[in-house]
Amino acid sequence: MNLLTPDSLPPALQAATTYRDLTAEQVVFRQDEQALAIFIVETGRVRLDRYTKEGKTTVFQVARVGESFAESALFLDVHSCDALAEVPSRVIIYPKQPLLSALRNCPDLAEDFLERLVRKSQSLKARLELRSIRSARNRVLHYLLVEAQPGETTVNFDRPLKDVAGDLGLTPEVLYRTLARLEREGMITRTNQQITLHPSAA
Amino acid sequence: MNLLTPDSLPPALQAATTYRDLTAEQVVFRQDEQALAIFIVETGRVRLDRYTKEGKTTVFQVARVGESFAESALFLDVHSCDALAEVPSRVIIYPKQPLLSALRNCPDLAEDFLERLVRKSQSLKARLELRSIRSARNRVLHYLLVEAQPGETTVNFDRPLKDVAGDLGLTPEVLYRTLARLEREGMITRTNQQITLHPSAA
């Protein structure tokens, strides 16, 4: 039983499930709009972010295939951020009341949902930790070390570096300048969408 | 059925529940230690934070009476941060396996736990948003506006300002200087543990 495969879910929840196709840059919802549903990314990629008074963006999450977003709709009335498709995407939409009922009746589904929320919290903590690193150089280096899979030294980006800059809380210009500096220092090698960390970076 | 009142819980979970009294500054667990249990603050206050390579601290949460911490122990093997009592405190300790069983058998308890995790995510998002505000002045002002209850203009602190500085990602010195500046600008009035926002601050 899994939110990514609606066919596996209780009939009442299946009946309430809908889908939406999104073009690149299309908005799923805006912050402060009424929160009526929880979403799963079936294809594509959805970014969740919030604007501060200073006009800066805080990226809360980049939801990829199989990942959920807006789970807080279960208990809160409005969305706390915007959701926007970064590329052409398709989302599964679970209205909150039928989902809450299914969670009460299916311990497996509830456990899967709990685990999603725990992993979401871990990812928010990692973003918070990143933001606590003042120097752009150290922040970028920390990000690359975290993004490289354990035992690997290469990071493959599935999105433009200007979007990655948003995750880091840096302007694209500062990110490009910092990567150029790390390359001059011999810490990394770059090709188009790939960065390799050298042993000196660890 | 509620994690704050162990008597209301299934007998198997009650039997596994223990308590721990903590003195001020006493450590509950350290980051990377094995995660064996979930905690509820019965009295006092527990801070969860993590050290970056730069030696800075990222405060993930300040858990007050009735609040849980280390919920991620349910699905992860090690703690991702330190937990430390800020004042003399008492915590309820739920070992993870008996708690997981109880969550599977008690939909009410599972729903309460889901809601705790959602609120925890919201609080992490608020911390992340705060860290995205570059200027210390605007960051402090945003923090005070959020901390004041809706319709209120006064923030009462239950902890020393040096600890509040940690929440804001500022040194105590920068926080004191920023508050003095906001007072000179006529945005706030301060007494010892209380700050009042003036209409110009909104």
XYZ file of N, CA and C in Angstrom, chain A residues 48 50-54 56-60 71-76 78 80-81 100 103-105 107-108 110-122 124-135 138-139 142 145 169-171 201-202, chain B residues 48 50-54 56-60 71-76 78 80-81 100 103-105 107-108 110-122 124-135 138-139 142 145 169-171 201-202:
360
model
N 8.927 23.871 -3.814
C 8.103 24.570 -2.822
C 8.911 25.692 -2.215
N 8.898 29.999 -0.564
C 8.183 31.047 0.141
C 8.968 32.344 -0.016
N 8.243 33.469 -0.197
C 8.911 34.749 -0.365
C 8.990 35.477 0.962
N 10.163 36.032 1.275
C 10.296 36.851 2.481
C 9.985 38.293 2.106
N 9.848 39.127 3.141
C 9.581 40.553 2.908
C 10.692 41.198 2.084
N 11.918 40.704 2.263
C 13.055 41.273 1.520
C 13.028 40.882 0.043
N 13.452 37.830 -1.000
C 14.245 36.629 -1.208
C 13.342 35.401 -1.146
N 13.801 34.320 -1.751
C 13.048 33.083 -1.743
C 13.687 32.085 -0.779
N 12.872 31.414 0.019
C 13.337 30.294 0.826
C 12.806 29.024 0.180
N 13.696 28.177 -0.318
C 13.246 26.912 -0.907
C 13.060 25.898 0.227
N 11.828 25.420 0.422
C 11.555 24.444 1.478
C 11.833 23.016 0.999
N 1.953 17.891 2.889
C 1.361 16.984 3.884
C 0.736 17.766 5.034
N 1.237 18.972 5.283
C 0.703 19.734 6.407
C -0.761 20.121 6.185
N -1.245 20.010 4.947
C -2.664 20.263 4.666
C -3.570 19.381 5.520
N -3.051 18.221 5.973
C -3.857 17.324 6.816
C -4.366 18.037 8.064
N -3.537 18.948 8.602
C -3.879 19.553 9.890
C -3.952 21.075 9.853
N -3.544 21.681 8.743
C -3.554 23.144 8.670
C -4.490 23.594 7.548
N -4.299 26.474 5.539
C -3.759 27.140 4.349
C -2.337 26.644 4.062
N 1.589 27.003 3.410
C 2.582 27.930 3.942
C 3.610 28.342 2.888
N 3.437 27.860 1.655
C 4.405 28.200 0.612
C 3.744 28.042 -0.766
N -7.189 11.194 5.344
C -7.180 11.027 6.806
C -7.910 9.748 7.217
N -5.775 6.776 6.419
C -4.648 6.668 7.360
C -5.103 6.040 8.676
N -6.344 6.354 9.083
C -6.881 5.780 10.335
C -7.135 4.281 10.189
N -7.512 3.851 8.982
C -7.911 2.454 8.781
C -6.784 1.540 8.316
N -2.921 0.817 8.945
C -1.661 1.062 9.659
C -0.451 1.117 8.722
N -0.443 0.304 7.660
C 0.695 0.334 6.722
C 0.828 1.698 6.071
N -0.398 4.523 7.229
C -0.032 5.517 8.248
C 1.468 5.472 8.515
N 2.030 4.254 8.558
C 3.462 4.134 8.832
C 4.282 4.714 7.673
N 3.846 4.444 6.438
C 4.509 5.019 5.259
C 4.462 6.547 5.322
N 3.327 7.081 5.733
C 3.150 8.533 5.798
C 4.030 9.136 6.902
N 4.075 8.459 8.062
C 4.957 8.905 9.154
C 6.400 8.967 8.682
N 6.819 7.931 7.955
C 8.198 7.895 7.487
C 8.459 9.041 6.492
N 7.476 9.330 5.622
C 7.621 10.477 4.709
C 7.845 11.767 5.495
N 7.071 11.956 6.569
C 7.189 13.189 7.354
C 8.530 13.269 8.078
N 9.008 12.133 8.583
C 10.307 12.123 9.253
C 11.413 12.482 8.255
N 11.351 11.908 7.059
C 12.387 12.208 6.053
C 12.308 13.668 5.606
N 11.091 14.194 5.537
C 10.911 15.615 5.207
C 11.564 16.503 6.271
N 11.357 16.152 7.537
C 11.983 16.911 8.618
C 13.500 16.861 8.512
N 14.044 15.686 8.194
C 15.497 15.565 8.065
C 16.008 16.469 6.951
N 14.584 19.233 5.858
C 14.495 20.630 6.303
C 15.656 20.960 7.247
N 16.020 20.010 8.111
C 17.149 20.236 9.018
C 18.444 20.412 8.232
N 18.612 19.624 7.159
C 19.826 19.748 6.342
C 19.871 21.134 5.683
N 18.698 21.632 5.212
C 18.655 22.970 4.617
C 18.991 24.044 5.648
N 18.486 23.840 6.872
C 18.732 24.807 7.940
C 20.211 24.822 8.304
N 20.805 23.644 8.370
C 22.227 23.555 8.692
C 23.058 24.284 7.624
N 22.677 24.063 6.359
C 23.379 24.700 5.244
C 23.329 26.223 5.371
N 22.148 26.739 5.715
C 21.978 28.190 5.840
C 22.772 28.779 6.995
N 23.153 27.900 7.954
C 23.900 28.394 9.111
C 25.380 28.576 8.798
N 25.813 28.095 7.633
C 27.215 28.255 7.253
C 27.355 29.592 6.532
N 28.069 30.511 7.150
C 28.107 31.883 6.649
C 28.858 32.015 5.319
N 30.066 31.441 5.268
C 30.903 31.659 4.088
C 30.338 30.891 2.890
N 32.412 27.705 2.027
C 32.188 26.541 2.882
C 30.783 25.968 2.706
N 29.814 26.860 2.422
C 28.448 26.399 2.230
C 28.342 25.528 0.977
N 30.139 22.184 1.580
C 29.325 21.306 2.417
C 28.187 20.687 1.595
N 29.512 17.943 -0.658
C 29.857 16.741 0.112
C 28.604 15.967 0.498
N 20.571 29.309 -1.010
C 20.377 30.657 -0.490
C 21.423 31.626 -1.019
N 21.915 31.354 -2.228
C 22.908 32.224 -2.862
C 22.336 32.738 -4.178
N 22.813 33.873 -4.655
C 22.446 34.294 -6.002
C 23.209 33.407 -6.986
N 38.972 18.079 -0.850
C 37.722 18.732 -0.458
C 37.058 18.041 0.733
N 37.449 16.804 1.010
C 36.716 16.016 2.024
C 36.988 16.518 3.448
N 17.576 21.292 20.946
C 18.194 20.360 19.996
C 19.034 21.144 19.017
N 22.893 21.310 16.488
C 23.900 20.583 15.722
C 25.057 21.523 15.433
N 26.290 20.985 15.507
C 27.455 21.821 15.248
C 27.897 21.700 13.806
N 28.173 22.832 13.167
C 28.721 22.796 11.817
C 30.231 22.770 11.919
N 30.882 22.513 10.773
C 32.349 22.480 10.727
C 32.935 23.818 11.166
N 32.217 24.911 10.867
C 32.706 26.247 11.233
C 32.614 26.485 12.737
N 29.802 26.731 14.321
C 28.536 27.411 14.632
C 27.487 26.372 15.015
N 26.472 26.817 15.745
C 25.396 25.935 16.153
C 24.143 26.228 15.339
N 23.481 25.182 14.876
C 22.170 25.320 14.262
C 21.142 24.792 15.256
N 20.269 25.663 15.753
C 19.234 25.195 16.680
C 18.074 24.655 15.859
N 17.771 23.353 16.008
C 16.674 22.744 15.260
C 15.337 22.939 15.972
N 11.661 12.323 17.146
C 10.690 11.423 16.507
C 11.334 10.658 15.360
N 12.383 11.235 14.765
C 12.994 10.565 13.611
C 13.651 9.247 14.019
N 13.862 9.030 15.330
C 14.401 7.753 15.818
C 13.533 6.578 15.362
N 12.234 6.841 15.076
C 11.335 5.774 14.614
C 11.878 5.094 13.365
N 12.512 5.887 12.491
C 12.910 5.351 11.186
C 14.403 5.472 10.900
N 15.130 6.173 11.755
C 16.565 6.359 11.512
C 17.371 5.762 12.667
N 20.500 6.754 13.914
C 21.290 7.616 14.811
C 20.630 8.988 14.921
N 20.446 12.971 14.733
C 21.071 13.932 13.820
C 21.500 15.204 14.547
N 21.295 15.254 15.861
C 21.665 16.459 16.613
C 21.879 16.098 18.078
N 6.250 2.100 18.005
C 5.814 1.765 16.635
C 4.616 0.808 16.667
N 1.533 2.689 17.674
C 1.058 3.556 16.584
C 0.270 2.737 15.553
N 0.699 1.492 15.318
C 0.005 0.637 14.351
C -1.374 0.220 14.872
N -1.492 0.086 16.197
C -2.743 -0.433 16.763
C -3.722 0.644 17.202
N -5.198 4.176 16.027
C -5.297 5.268 15.051
C -5.268 6.650 15.700
N -5.850 6.785 16.908
C -5.835 8.092 17.582
C -4.406 8.533 17.877
N -1.693 7.451 16.378
C -0.992 7.694 15.114
C -1.338 9.085 14.583
N -2.612 9.465 14.709
C -3.018 10.784 14.198
C -2.367 11.896 15.020
N -2.330 11.707 16.358
C -1.665 12.681 17.227
C -0.188 12.807 16.843
N 0.436 11.676 16.543
C 1.856 11.675 16.195
C 2.086 12.360 14.841
N 1.200 12.069 13.869
C 1.286 12.738 12.561
C 1.202 14.253 12.731
N 0.262 14.685 13.564
C 0.095 16.124 13.760
C 1.344 16.735 14.405
N 1.950 16.009 15.371
C 3.207 16.495 15.966
C 4.278 16.696 14.894
N 4.373 15.726 13.971
C 5.408 15.817 12.936
C 5.121 16.967 11.977
N 3.857 17.181 11.640
C 3.510 18.296 10.759
C 3.861 19.625 11.422
N 3.533 19.762 12.704
C 3.841 21.021 13.401
C 5.353 21.218 13.521
N 6.076 20.118 13.711
C 7.533 20.197 13.750
C 8.093 20.696 12.411
N 7.554 20.181 11.315
C 7.978 20.646 9.996
C 7.689 22.138 9.828
N 6.521 22.587 10.292
C 6.188 24.008 10.161
C 7.181 24.859 10.935
N 10.301 24.058 11.644
C 11.582 24.052 10.924
C 11.534 25.007 9.739
N 10.371 25.045 9.051
C 10.231 25.977 7.916
C 10.346 27.421 8.386
N 9.754 27.717 9.550
C 9.834 29.090 10.077
C 11.290 29.449 10.396
N 12.047 28.486 10.970
C 13.469 28.743 11.245
C 14.263 28.962 9.958
N 13.911 28.176 8.937
C 14.604 28.291 7.650
C 14.305 29.655 7.011
N 13.050 30.073 7.092
C 12.674 31.374 6.535
C 13.450 32.488 7.237
N 13.550 32.379 8.566
C 14.257 33.382 9.359
C 15.714 33.485 8.913
N 16.341 32.320 8.688
C 17.749 32.305 8.297
C 17.973 32.880 6.903
N 16.889 32.942 6.111
C 17.024 33.475 4.758
C 17.005 34.998 4.737
N 16.689 35.616 5.860
C 16.686 37.086 5.928
C 18.094 37.528 6.287
N 18.761 38.213 5.346
C 20.180 38.518 5.523
C 20.429 39.550 6.625
N 19.677 40.667 6.569
C 19.964 41.760 7.494
C 19.546 41.382 8.914
N 16.301 43.190 10.058
C 15.046 42.644 9.536
C 14.763 41.249 10.101
N 15.835 40.493 10.360
C 15.648 39.150 10.908
C 15.055 39.220 12.321
N 11.400 40.430 12.142
C 10.529 39.343 11.688
C 10.277 38.356 12.825
N 7.844 39.803 15.350
C 6.482 39.827 14.808
C 5.860 38.428 14.845
N 20.386 32.588 14.860
C 21.625 32.457 14.105
C 22.482 33.707 14.200
N 22.366 34.424 15.316
C 23.170 35.628 15.535
C 24.004 35.425 16.792
N 25.130 36.146 16.905
C 25.854 36.126 18.171
C 25.058 36.980 19.171
N 6.490 49.041 13.692
C 7.252 47.819 13.412
C 6.471 46.826 12.553
N 5.172 46.987 12.488
C 4.335 45.954 11.831
C 4.476 45.975 10.308
